[in-house]
Tab-separated table of C-alpha atoms in Angstrom:
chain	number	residue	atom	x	y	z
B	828	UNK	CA	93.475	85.496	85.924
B	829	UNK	CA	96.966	85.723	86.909
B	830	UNK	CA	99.039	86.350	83.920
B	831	UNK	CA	102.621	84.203	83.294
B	832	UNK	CA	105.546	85.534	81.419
B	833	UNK	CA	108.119	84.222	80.687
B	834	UNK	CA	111.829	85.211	80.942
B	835	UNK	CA	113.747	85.955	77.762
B	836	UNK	CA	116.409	83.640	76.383
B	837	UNK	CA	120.063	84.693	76.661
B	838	UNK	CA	121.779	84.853	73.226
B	839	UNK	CA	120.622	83.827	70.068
B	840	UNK	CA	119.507	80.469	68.482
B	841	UNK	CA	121.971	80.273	65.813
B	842	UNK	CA	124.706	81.676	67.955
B	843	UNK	CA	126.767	83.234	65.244
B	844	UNK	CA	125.403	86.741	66.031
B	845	UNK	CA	124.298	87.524	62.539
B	846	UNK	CA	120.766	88.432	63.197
B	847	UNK	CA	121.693	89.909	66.835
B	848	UNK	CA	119.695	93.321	67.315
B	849	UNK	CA	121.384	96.571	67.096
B	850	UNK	CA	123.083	98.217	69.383
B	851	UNK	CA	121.864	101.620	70.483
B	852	UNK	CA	123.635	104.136	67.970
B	853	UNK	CA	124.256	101.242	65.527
B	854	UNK	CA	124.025	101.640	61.859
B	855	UNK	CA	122.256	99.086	59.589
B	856	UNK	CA	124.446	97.654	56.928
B	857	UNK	CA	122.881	98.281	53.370
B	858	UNK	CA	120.526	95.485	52.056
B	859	UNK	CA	120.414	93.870	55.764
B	860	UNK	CA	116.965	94.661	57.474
B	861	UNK	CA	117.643	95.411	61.216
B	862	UNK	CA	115.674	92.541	63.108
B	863	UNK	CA	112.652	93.437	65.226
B	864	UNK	CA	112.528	91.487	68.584
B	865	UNK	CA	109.188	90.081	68.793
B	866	UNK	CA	107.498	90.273	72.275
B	867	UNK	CA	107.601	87.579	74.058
B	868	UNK	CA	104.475	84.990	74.141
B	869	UNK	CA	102.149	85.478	77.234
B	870	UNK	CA	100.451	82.951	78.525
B	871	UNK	CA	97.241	83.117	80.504
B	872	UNK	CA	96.598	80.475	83.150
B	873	UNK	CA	93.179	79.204	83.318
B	874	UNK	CA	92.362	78.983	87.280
B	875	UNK	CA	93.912	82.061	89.158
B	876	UNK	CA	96.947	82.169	91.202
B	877	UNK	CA	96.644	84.068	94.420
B	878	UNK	CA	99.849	84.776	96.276
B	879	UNK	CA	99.177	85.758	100.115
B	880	UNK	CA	101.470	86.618	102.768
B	881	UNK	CA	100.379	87.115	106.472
B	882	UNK	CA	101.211	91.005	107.102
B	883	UNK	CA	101.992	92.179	111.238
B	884	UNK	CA	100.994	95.499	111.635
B	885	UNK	CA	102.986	96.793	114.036
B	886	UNK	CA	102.189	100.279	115.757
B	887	UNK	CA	104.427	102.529	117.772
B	888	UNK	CA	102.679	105.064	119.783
B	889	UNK	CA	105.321	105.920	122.594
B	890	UNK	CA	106.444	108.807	123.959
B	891	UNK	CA	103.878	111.163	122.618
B	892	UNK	CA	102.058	112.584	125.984
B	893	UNK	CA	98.979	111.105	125.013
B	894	UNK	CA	96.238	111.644	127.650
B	895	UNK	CA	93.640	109.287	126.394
B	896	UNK	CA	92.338	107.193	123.485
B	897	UNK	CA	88.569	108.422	122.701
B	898	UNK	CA	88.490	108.725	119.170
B	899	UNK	CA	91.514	106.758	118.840
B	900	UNK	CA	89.783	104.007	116.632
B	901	UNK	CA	88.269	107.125	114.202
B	902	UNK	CA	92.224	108.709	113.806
B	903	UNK	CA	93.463	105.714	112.989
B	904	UNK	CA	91.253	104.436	110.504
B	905	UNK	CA	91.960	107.755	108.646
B	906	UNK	CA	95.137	107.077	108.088
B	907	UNK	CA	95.477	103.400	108.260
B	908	UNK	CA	92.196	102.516	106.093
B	909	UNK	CA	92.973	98.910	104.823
B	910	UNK	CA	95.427	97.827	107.980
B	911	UNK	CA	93.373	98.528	111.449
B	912	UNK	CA	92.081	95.087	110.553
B	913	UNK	CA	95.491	93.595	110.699
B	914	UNK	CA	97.085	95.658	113.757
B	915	UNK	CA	98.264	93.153	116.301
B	916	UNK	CA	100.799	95.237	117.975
B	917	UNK	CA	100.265	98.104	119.797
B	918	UNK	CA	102.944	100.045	121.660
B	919	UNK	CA	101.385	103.014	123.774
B	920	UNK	CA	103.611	103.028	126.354
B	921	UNK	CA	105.451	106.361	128.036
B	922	UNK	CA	102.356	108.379	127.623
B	923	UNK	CA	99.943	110.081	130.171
B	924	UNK	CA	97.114	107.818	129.759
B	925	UNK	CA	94.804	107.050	133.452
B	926	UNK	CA	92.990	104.706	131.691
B	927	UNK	CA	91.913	101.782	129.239
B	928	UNK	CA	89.312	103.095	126.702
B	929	UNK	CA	87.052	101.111	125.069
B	930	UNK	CA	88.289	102.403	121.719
B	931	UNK	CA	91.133	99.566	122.385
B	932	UNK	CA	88.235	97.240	121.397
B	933	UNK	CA	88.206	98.043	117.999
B	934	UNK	CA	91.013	95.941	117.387
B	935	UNK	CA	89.976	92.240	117.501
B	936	UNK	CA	93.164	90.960	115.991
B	937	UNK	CA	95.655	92.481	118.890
B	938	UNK	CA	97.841	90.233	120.511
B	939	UNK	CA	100.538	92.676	122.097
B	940	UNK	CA	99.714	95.981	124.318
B	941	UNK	CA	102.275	97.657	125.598
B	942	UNK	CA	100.935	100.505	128.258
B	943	UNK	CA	104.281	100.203	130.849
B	944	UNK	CA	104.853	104.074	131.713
B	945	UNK	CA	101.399	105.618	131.888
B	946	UNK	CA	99.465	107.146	134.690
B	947	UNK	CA	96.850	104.148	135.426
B	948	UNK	CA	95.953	104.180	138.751
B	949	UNK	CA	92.946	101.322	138.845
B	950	UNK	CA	93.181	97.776	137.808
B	951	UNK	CA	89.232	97.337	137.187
B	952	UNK	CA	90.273	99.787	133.736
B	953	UNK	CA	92.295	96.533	132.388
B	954	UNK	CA	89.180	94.345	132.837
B	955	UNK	CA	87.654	95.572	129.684
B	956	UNK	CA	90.642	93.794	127.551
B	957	UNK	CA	88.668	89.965	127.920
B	958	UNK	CA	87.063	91.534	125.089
B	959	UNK	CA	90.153	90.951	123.385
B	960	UNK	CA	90.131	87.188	122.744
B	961	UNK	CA	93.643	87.287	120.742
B	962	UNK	CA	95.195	89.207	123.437
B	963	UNK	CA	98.583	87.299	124.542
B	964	UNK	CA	101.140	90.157	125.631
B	965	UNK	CA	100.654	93.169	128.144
B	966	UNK	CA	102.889	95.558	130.184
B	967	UNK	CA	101.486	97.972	132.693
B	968	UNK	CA	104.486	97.983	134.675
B	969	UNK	CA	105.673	101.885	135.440
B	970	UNK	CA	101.969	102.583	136.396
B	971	UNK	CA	101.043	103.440	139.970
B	972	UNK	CA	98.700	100.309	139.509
B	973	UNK	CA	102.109	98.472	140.047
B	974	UNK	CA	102.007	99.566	144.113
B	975	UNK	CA	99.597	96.984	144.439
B	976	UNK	CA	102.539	94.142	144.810
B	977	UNK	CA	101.365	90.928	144.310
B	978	UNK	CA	97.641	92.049	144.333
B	979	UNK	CA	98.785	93.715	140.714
B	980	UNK	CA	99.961	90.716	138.973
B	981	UNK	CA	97.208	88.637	140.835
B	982	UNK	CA	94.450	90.228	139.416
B	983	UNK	CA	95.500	91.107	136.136
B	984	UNK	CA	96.472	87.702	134.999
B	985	UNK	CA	93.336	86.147	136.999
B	986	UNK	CA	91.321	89.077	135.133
B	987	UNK	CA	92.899	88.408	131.205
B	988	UNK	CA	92.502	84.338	132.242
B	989	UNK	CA	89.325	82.727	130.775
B	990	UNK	CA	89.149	79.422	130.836
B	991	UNK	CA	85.988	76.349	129.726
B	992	UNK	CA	83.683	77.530	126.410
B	993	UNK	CA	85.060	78.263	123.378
B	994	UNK	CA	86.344	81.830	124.087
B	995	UNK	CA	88.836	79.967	126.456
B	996	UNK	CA	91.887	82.690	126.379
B	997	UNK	CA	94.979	83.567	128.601
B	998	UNK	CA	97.329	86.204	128.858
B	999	UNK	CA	100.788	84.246	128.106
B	1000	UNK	CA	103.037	87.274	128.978
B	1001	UNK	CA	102.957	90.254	131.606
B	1002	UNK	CA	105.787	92.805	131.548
B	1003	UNK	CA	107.648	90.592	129.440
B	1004	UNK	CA	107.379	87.806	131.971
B	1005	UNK	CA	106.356	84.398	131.127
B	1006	UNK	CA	103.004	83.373	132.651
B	1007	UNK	CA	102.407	79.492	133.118
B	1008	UNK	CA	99.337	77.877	133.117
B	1009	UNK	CA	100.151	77.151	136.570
B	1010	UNK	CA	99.780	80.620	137.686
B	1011	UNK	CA	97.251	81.562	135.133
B	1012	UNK	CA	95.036	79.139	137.371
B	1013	UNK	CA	96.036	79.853	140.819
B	1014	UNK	CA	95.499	83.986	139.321
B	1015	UNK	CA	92.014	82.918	138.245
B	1016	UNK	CA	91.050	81.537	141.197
B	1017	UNK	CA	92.142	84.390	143.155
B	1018	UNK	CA	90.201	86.641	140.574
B	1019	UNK	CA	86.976	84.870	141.086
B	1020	UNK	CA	87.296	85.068	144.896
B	1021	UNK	CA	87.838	88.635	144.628
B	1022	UNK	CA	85.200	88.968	142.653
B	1023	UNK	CA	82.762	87.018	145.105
B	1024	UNK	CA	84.004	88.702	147.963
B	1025	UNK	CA	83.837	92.600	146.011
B	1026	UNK	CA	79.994	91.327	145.496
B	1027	UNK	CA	79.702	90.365	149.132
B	1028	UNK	CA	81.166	93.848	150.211
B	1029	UNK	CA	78.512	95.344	148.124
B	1030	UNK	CA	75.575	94.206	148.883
B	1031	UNK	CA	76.782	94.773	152.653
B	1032	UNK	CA	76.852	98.409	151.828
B	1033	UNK	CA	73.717	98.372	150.225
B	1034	UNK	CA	72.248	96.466	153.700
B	1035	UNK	CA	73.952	99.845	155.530
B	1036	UNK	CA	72.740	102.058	153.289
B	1037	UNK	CA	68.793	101.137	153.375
B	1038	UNK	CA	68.891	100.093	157.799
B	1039	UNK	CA	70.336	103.869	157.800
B	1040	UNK	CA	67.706	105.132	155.817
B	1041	UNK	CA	64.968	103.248	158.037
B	1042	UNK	CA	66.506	105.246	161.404
């Protein structure tokens, strides 16, 4: 129940100030009982008041050489126990990180990664975030991913892009940059040709493989 009470009244009712409470230090006058301030009335409300307010947890992990995040989800829930829930931020950029662990996963809520400044070197290690539905904001930018040229942007916005079914998603921002939903669909359809033709590449390896086995 949430309990109510209410502020005191300034002054007295009377107003001349004869039954005014003591002063600290003050000396009763003989025959005058000091007056006892009564608390004040509480009142208890029958159907509970809950007060909520929607809490960003915002986490700043920069500049601390960090090589990689297994075990990451286990450290923070140590010392974040009632907020990993909540984190929707995550800043690890200007680290030594080569890759995206799946420890990111733990985090259904995150909208904002920030990985600009690391040592990634593949783009297939940012696939894994479609896990993250919530997932808005990324930077990889200062990574030697970001040799790629337009491949880079391609494929990472055509890889965060999902689009039909209810766990229709896309990345809104990369590096800070806007992305449009003009872009988001010409980088999907780029992604899924890249996908087809990675598939086709296999399975023209795997032909090689077995016609040099038969020789």
């Amino acid at each position: 129940l949430q309990v109510l009470v209410p502020e005191e009244e300034e002054g007295n009712s009377d107003g001349d100030g004869e039954n005014a409470p003591l002063e600290e230090g003050e000396v009763p006058l003989p025959g005058i009982e000091p007056e006892v301030e009564e608390p004040p009335p509480v009142v208890v409300c029958d159907t509970p008041v809950i007060l909520t307010r929607p809490m960003t947890v915002y986490l700043k992990l920069n500049n601390n050489s960090i090589e990689s995040l297994a075990g990451f989800s286990e450290s923070l829930t140590s010392v974040m126990v009632k907020h990993t829930e909540r984190l929707q931020i995550l800043d690890l950029s200007f680290n030594c990180l080569t890759r995206v662990d799946a420890d990111i996963l733990e985090y259904p809520n995150l909208q904002a990664l920030y990985l600009h400044g690391n040592c990634i070197e593949k783009l297939s290690t940012f696939v894994k975030l479609r896990k993250l539905p919530k997932l808005r904001s990324l930077t990889a930018n200062g990574n030697p991913v970001e040799s790629r040229g337009k491949v880079y942007r391609l494929y990472l916005v055509g890889a965060l892009t999902r689009s039909g079914g209810e766990s229709e998603y896309r990345l809104k921002a990369l590096d800070h940059s806007a992305v449009t939903e003009e872009e988001a669909a010409i980088a999907q359809g780029w992604y899924a040709g890249h996908l087809h033709r990675a598939e086709l590449m296999k399975e023209e390896m795997q032909l090689l493989r077995e016609q040099q086995g038969m020789s």
